Amino acid sequence: MAWASVEMREMAVLKTMRVGVLSIGSELKTTLVQPNQIPSPAYKIADANGPYLAAAMREMGAEGDYLGAFPADTQIVVSFLREMLAKEHYDIFVVTEGTLSGKQDQTHRAIRALGGDVHFNQVAMSPGSSAIFASLQNPAAPETGNQRFYHGDASPSRHFYTPPKTPANGPKRGLPVIFGLPGAPIASAACMRFLVTPYVKQFSGMPEEEAMLARIAITPGEAFARQSLGQSLPQDLVIEGSAQFDIFRHGM
């Protein structure tokens, strides 16, 4: 009504990012439903990463869908991702995989099988050093020679891979990308916060985050003892439970 009152008939809006989240692991209870399927053994565990990451995406304003938990079977994972790519629904896939070697073996194999381009597979951070980032081919879209098209013309951070600009006569929809995250819950959450979140924010038109220095927390008892001795608290210290106490959250 407000737009119509000033004779505005059209308005450009930002696209909502669509994120599909799936987990891979032989230790997980699979969510796949197949003919004559045998129930998961009692020793297998429920997937905790997938629902959490999908909820984190929705909290940021993206469309976050939990696509399920999959066995460590490359053929099954590749077939599922190929089906999702053909539907052209998701812009980003987030895959978590727990392995003893610390590498996302199934994710690597799936990316290679789908003809994807890996832009990084090691990150100088801990936890989360084995994270992967790649762009995927869309099997439903015809290729033009060796030309590849990507999201936009800017990376989510100046430290990230910067894809080339999409030609004016090229497809309007960029190729989807995939983040491979470690299966350990804390490592997965850290990678979501510091790798996936900036990417989604950039392509959702949100302002770039400013770096801030972490501060060391001390207990109220320690703070009282310092003050009793006439010592002032340095600016890099913060009291637990105070208004200045920072809490790690995926969407903040």
GROMACS .gro file of C-alpha atoms in nm:
model
  252
    1MET     CA    1   0.000   0.000   0.000
    2ALA     CA    2   0.280   0.243   0.089
    3TRP     CA    3   0.460   0.175  -0.240
    4ALA     CA    4   0.140   0.212  -0.442
    5SER     CA    5   0.072   0.549  -0.278
    6VAL     CA    6   0.389   0.688  -0.438
    7GLU     CA    7   0.321   0.512  -0.771
    8MET     CA    8   0.584   0.242  -0.724
    9ARG     CA    9   0.485  -0.070  -0.916
   10GLU     CA   10   0.811  -0.263  -0.896
   11MET     CA   11   1.098  -0.288  -0.650
   12ALA     CA   12   1.427  -0.474  -0.664
   13VAL     CA   13   1.475  -0.712  -0.372
   14LEU     CA   14   1.763  -0.928  -0.257
   15LYS     CA   15   1.741  -1.298  -0.316
   16THR     CA   16   1.696  -1.522  -0.014
   17MET     CA   17   1.981  -1.770   0.002
   18ARG     CA   18   1.866  -2.132   0.000
   19VAL     CA   19   2.085  -2.370   0.199
   20GLY     CA   20   2.064  -2.749   0.209
   21VAL     CA   21   2.233  -2.923   0.503
   22LEU     CA   22   2.325  -3.291   0.518
   23SER     CA   23   2.546  -3.506   0.737
   24ILE     CA   24   2.758  -3.807   0.642
   25GLY     CA   25   2.882  -4.074   0.879
   26SER     CA   26   2.879  -4.448   0.929
   27GLU     CA   27   2.812  -4.382   1.299
   28LEU     CA   28   2.487  -4.193   1.229
   29LYS     CA   29   2.134  -4.327   1.215
   30THR     CA   30   2.043  -4.276   0.851
   31THR     CA   31   1.730  -4.080   0.761
   32LEU     CA   32   1.708  -4.241   0.416
   33VAL     CA   33   1.394  -4.442   0.348
   34GLN     CA   34   1.460  -4.728   0.107
   35PRO     CA   35   1.271  -5.045   0.009
   36ASN     CA   36   1.338  -5.338   0.245
   37GLN     CA   37   1.551  -5.108   0.460
   38ILE     CA   38   1.696  -5.258   0.777
   39PRO     CA   39   1.658  -5.034   1.086
   40SER     CA   40   1.977  -4.866   1.204
   41PRO     CA   41   2.161  -5.067   1.473
   42ALA     CA   42   2.110  -4.952   1.831
   43TYR     CA   43   2.472  -4.838   1.865
   44LYS     CA   44   2.434  -4.570   1.596
   45ILE     CA   45   2.371  -4.213   1.709
   46ALA     CA   46   2.127  -3.947   1.595
   47ASP     CA   47   2.260  -3.659   1.389
   48ALA     CA   48   2.305  -3.342   1.596
   49ASN     CA   49   2.501  -3.126   1.350
   50GLY     CA   50   2.251  -3.116   1.065
   51PRO     CA   51   1.946  -2.982   1.252
   52TYR     CA   52   2.164  -2.729   1.435
   53LEU     CA   53   2.323  -2.593   1.116
   54ALA     CA   54   1.989  -2.572   0.936
   55ALA     CA   55   1.842  -2.379   1.231
   56ALA     CA   56   2.146  -2.147   1.227
   57MET     CA   57   2.080  -2.066   0.861
   58ARG     CA   58   1.713  -1.991   0.928
   59GLU     CA   59   1.808  -1.763   1.217
   60MET     CA   60   2.020  -1.561   0.973
   61GLY     CA   61   1.722  -1.517   0.740
   62ALA     CA   62   1.819  -1.781   0.483
   63GLU     CA   63   1.608  -2.081   0.385
   64GLY     CA   64   1.780  -2.360   0.575
   65ASP     CA   65   1.661  -2.715   0.505
   66TYR     CA   66   1.788  -3.024   0.683
   67LEU     CA   67   1.822  -3.286   0.409
   68GLY     CA   68   1.910  -3.577   0.636
   69ALA     CA   69   2.186  -3.807   0.758
   70PHE     CA   70   2.357  -4.032   0.503
   71PRO     CA   71   2.581  -4.338   0.532
   72ALA     CA   72   2.946  -4.311   0.431
   73ASP     CA   73   2.869  -4.433   0.080
   74THR     CA   74   2.999  -4.220  -0.208
   75GLN     CA   75   2.747  -4.356  -0.459
   76ILE     CA   76   2.449  -4.268  -0.237
   77VAL     CA   77   2.583  -3.920  -0.156
   78VAL     CA   78   2.666  -3.841  -0.520
   79SER     CA   79   2.327  -3.964  -0.643
   80PHE     CA   80   2.145  -3.751  -0.388
   81LEU     CA   81   2.348  -3.436  -0.458
   82ARG     CA   82   2.308  -3.484  -0.834
   83GLU     CA   83   1.931  -3.506  -0.786
   84MET     CA   84   1.932  -3.188  -0.576
   85LEU     CA   85   2.147  -3.005  -0.831
   86ALA     CA   86   1.911  -3.101  -1.113
   87LYS     CA   87   1.623  -2.939  -0.923
   88GLU     CA   88   1.817  -2.608  -0.913
   89HIS     CA   89   1.673  -2.518  -0.574
   90TYR     CA   90   1.970  -2.473  -0.342
   91ASP     CA   91   2.242  -2.208  -0.366
   92ILE     CA   92   2.460  -2.360  -0.095
   93PHE     CA   93   2.513  -2.713   0.034
   94VAL     CA   94   2.662  -2.758   0.380
   95VAL     CA   95   2.794  -3.108   0.447
   96THR     CA   96   2.934  -3.234   0.776
   97GLU     CA   97   3.135  -3.553   0.789
   98GLY     CA   98   3.313  -3.715   1.080
   99THR     CA   99   3.624  -3.921   1.005
  100LEU     CA  100   3.913  -4.058   1.205
  101SER     CA  101   4.164  -3.921   0.955
  102GLY     CA  102   4.041  -3.564   0.995
  103LYS     CA  103   3.957  -3.542   0.624
  104GLN     CA  104   3.618  -3.528   0.454
  105ASP     CA  105   3.681  -3.828   0.228
  106GLN     CA  106   3.321  -3.877   0.111
  107THR     CA  107   3.276  -3.505   0.053
  108HIS     CA  108   3.598  -3.488  -0.151
  109ARG     CA  109   3.492  -3.786  -0.362
  110ALA     CA  110   3.144  -3.645  -0.418
  111ILE     CA  111   3.286  -3.310  -0.533
  112ARG     CA  112   3.520  -3.484  -0.779
  113ALA     CA  113   3.241  -3.709  -0.909
  114LEU     CA  114   3.018  -3.406  -0.967
  115GLY     CA  115   3.290  -3.218  -1.156
  116GLY     CA  116   3.328  -2.954  -0.887
  117ASP     CA  117   3.614  -2.710  -0.839
  118VAL     CA  118   3.777  -2.711  -0.495
  119HIS     CA  119   3.885  -2.360  -0.397
  120PHE     CA  120   4.032  -2.452  -0.059
  121ASN     CA  121   4.054  -2.767   0.150
  122GLN     CA  122   4.262  -2.649   0.444
  123VAL     CA  123   4.203  -2.350   0.673
  124ALA     CA  124   4.446  -2.200   0.923
  125MET     CA  125   4.205  -2.225   1.216
  126SER     CA  126   4.143  -2.467   1.498
  127PRO     CA  127   3.904  -2.632   1.534
  128GLY     CA  128   3.796  -2.667   1.172
  129SER     CA  129   4.124  -2.686   0.980
  130SER     CA  130   3.993  -2.954   0.740
  131ALA     CA  131   3.705  -2.743   0.601
  132ILE     CA  132   3.642  -2.753   0.224
  133PHE     CA  133   3.489  -2.498  -0.012
  134ALA     CA  134   3.402  -2.582  -0.374
  135SER     CA  135   3.170  -2.481  -0.657
  136LEU     CA  136   2.959  -2.747  -0.827
  137GLN     CA  137   2.846  -2.804  -1.182
  138ASN     CA  138   2.474  -2.803  -1.246
  139PRO     CA  139   2.390  -3.121  -1.444
  140ALA     CA  140   2.067  -2.966  -1.568
  141ALA     CA  141   2.238  -2.663  -1.722
  142PRO     CA  142   2.431  -2.697  -2.052
  143GLU     CA  143   2.797  -2.606  -2.041
  144THR     CA  144   2.952  -2.358  -2.283
  145GLY     CA  145   3.303  -2.487  -2.348
  146ASN     CA  146   3.505  -2.461  -2.031
  147GLN     CA  147   3.326  -2.148  -1.909
  148ARG     CA  148   3.218  -2.164  -1.543
  149PHE     CA  149   2.968  -1.930  -1.382
  150TYR     CA  150   2.960  -1.844  -1.013
  151HIS     CA  151   2.765  -1.643  -0.759
  152GLY     CA  152   2.812  -1.270  -0.809
  153ASP     CA  153   3.139  -1.089  -0.860
  154ALA     CA  154   3.268  -1.059  -0.505
  155SER     CA  155   3.375  -1.304  -0.241
  156PRO     CA  156   3.219  -1.301   0.107
  157SER     CA  157   3.548  -1.177   0.246
  158ARG     CA  158   3.862  -1.032   0.097
  159HIS     CA  159   4.040  -1.339   0.233
  160PHE     CA  160   3.813  -1.578   0.039
  161TYR     CA  161   3.827  -1.705  -0.317
  162THR     CA  162   3.691  -1.438  -0.555
  163PRO     CA  163   3.485  -1.584  -0.843
  164PRO     CA  164   3.484  -1.415  -1.184
  165LYS     CA  165   3.200  -1.193  -1.299
  166THR     CA  166   2.905  -1.355  -1.470
  167PRO     CA  167   2.889  -1.250  -1.838
  168ALA     CA  168   2.591  -1.033  -1.931
  169ASN     CA  169   2.464  -1.299  -2.170
  170GLY     CA  170   2.527  -1.585  -1.927
  171PRO     CA  171   2.282  -1.760  -1.696
  172LYS     CA  172   2.134  -1.542  -1.423
  173ARG     CA  173   2.160  -1.813  -1.160
  174GLY     CA  174   2.512  -1.886  -1.042
  175LEU     CA  175   2.636  -2.234  -0.975
  176PRO     CA  176   2.574  -2.367  -0.625
  177VAL     CA  177   2.864  -2.402  -0.386
  178ILE     CA  178   2.939  -2.660  -0.119
  179PHE     CA  179   3.102  -2.626   0.222
  180GLY     CA  180   3.245  -2.945   0.372
  181LEU     CA  181   3.268  -2.910   0.750
  182PRO     CA  182   3.422  -3.140   1.012
  183GLY     CA  183   3.189  -3.376   1.193
  184ALA     CA  184   3.293  -3.275   1.545
  185PRO     CA  185   3.010  -3.052   1.675
  186ILE     CA  186   3.230  -2.769   1.804
  187ALA     CA  187   3.445  -2.767   1.489
  188SER     CA  188   3.132  -2.774   1.274
  189ALA     CA  189   2.979  -2.481   1.465
  190ALA     CA  190   3.303  -2.281   1.441
  191CYS     CA  191   3.326  -2.334   1.064
  192MET     CA  192   2.963  -2.234   1.026
  193ARG     CA  193   3.022  -1.914   1.220
  194PHE     CA  194   3.349  -1.806   1.059
  195LEU     CA  195   3.325  -1.951   0.705
  196VAL     CA  196   2.964  -2.013   0.601
  197THR     CA  197   2.806  -1.718   0.784
  198PRO     CA  198   3.021  -1.448   0.614
  199TYR     CA  199   2.948  -1.607   0.275
  200VAL     CA  200   2.572  -1.603   0.331
  201LYS     CA  201   2.579  -1.249   0.470
  202GLN     CA  202   2.774  -1.119   0.170
  203PHE     CA  203   2.531  -1.258  -0.085
  204SER     CA  204   2.230  -1.155   0.123
  205GLY     CA  205   2.337  -0.791   0.114
  206MET     CA  206   2.428  -0.774   0.483
  207PRO     CA  207   2.714  -0.545   0.590
  208GLU     CA  208   3.059  -0.698   0.629
  209GLU     CA  209   3.150  -0.781   0.985
  210GLU     CA  210   3.415  -0.579   1.162
  211ALA     CA  211   3.692  -0.761   1.343
  212MET     CA  212   3.699  -0.730   1.720
  213LEU     CA  213   3.951  -0.839   1.979
  214ALA     CA  214   3.851  -1.120   2.212
  215ARG     CA  215   3.860  -1.040   2.583
  216ILE     CA  216   3.956  -1.274   2.864
  217ALA     CA  217   3.681  -1.359   3.113
  218ILE     CA  218   3.744  -1.368   3.487
  219THR     CA  219   3.509  -1.478   3.765
  220PRO     CA  220   3.332  -1.224   3.987
  221GLY     CA  221   3.545  -1.353   4.277
  222GLU     CA  222   3.867  -1.272   4.093
  223ALA     CA  223   3.736  -0.928   4.003
  224PHE     CA  224   3.642  -0.859   4.367
  225ALA     CA  225   3.987  -0.969   4.485
  226ARG     CA  226   4.157  -0.734   4.238
  227GLN     CA  227   3.936  -0.444   4.341
  228SER     CA  228   3.997  -0.518   4.711
  229LEU     CA  229   4.369  -0.480   4.644
  230GLY     CA  230   4.309  -0.153   4.464
  231GLN     CA  231   4.385  -0.300   4.123
  232SER     CA  232   4.187  -0.177   3.823
  233LEU     CA  233   4.061  -0.420   3.561
  234PRO     CA  234   4.242  -0.396   3.224
  235GLN     CA  235   4.022  -0.336   2.921
  236ASP     CA  236   4.100  -0.684   2.785
  237LEU     CA  237   3.932  -0.847   3.088
  238VAL     CA  238   3.559  -0.892   3.135
  239ILE     CA  239   3.362  -1.034   3.428
  240GLU     CA  240   3.163  -1.352   3.364
  241GLY     CA  241   2.789  -1.286   3.355
  242SER     CA  242   2.826  -0.911   3.307
  243ALA     CA  243   2.666  -0.714   3.025
  244GLN     CA  244   3.004  -0.704   2.848
  245PHE     CA  245   3.043  -1.083   2.854
  246ASP     CA  246   3.036  -1.217   2.495
  247ILE     CA  247   2.857  -1.542   2.418
  248PHE     CA  248   2.945  -1.747   2.110
  249ARG     CA  249   2.643  -1.783   1.882
  250HIS     CA  250   2.624  -1.893   1.521
  251GLY     CA  251   2.401  -1.612   1.396
  252MET     CA  252   2.556  -1.316   1.577
   0.00000   0.00000   0.00000
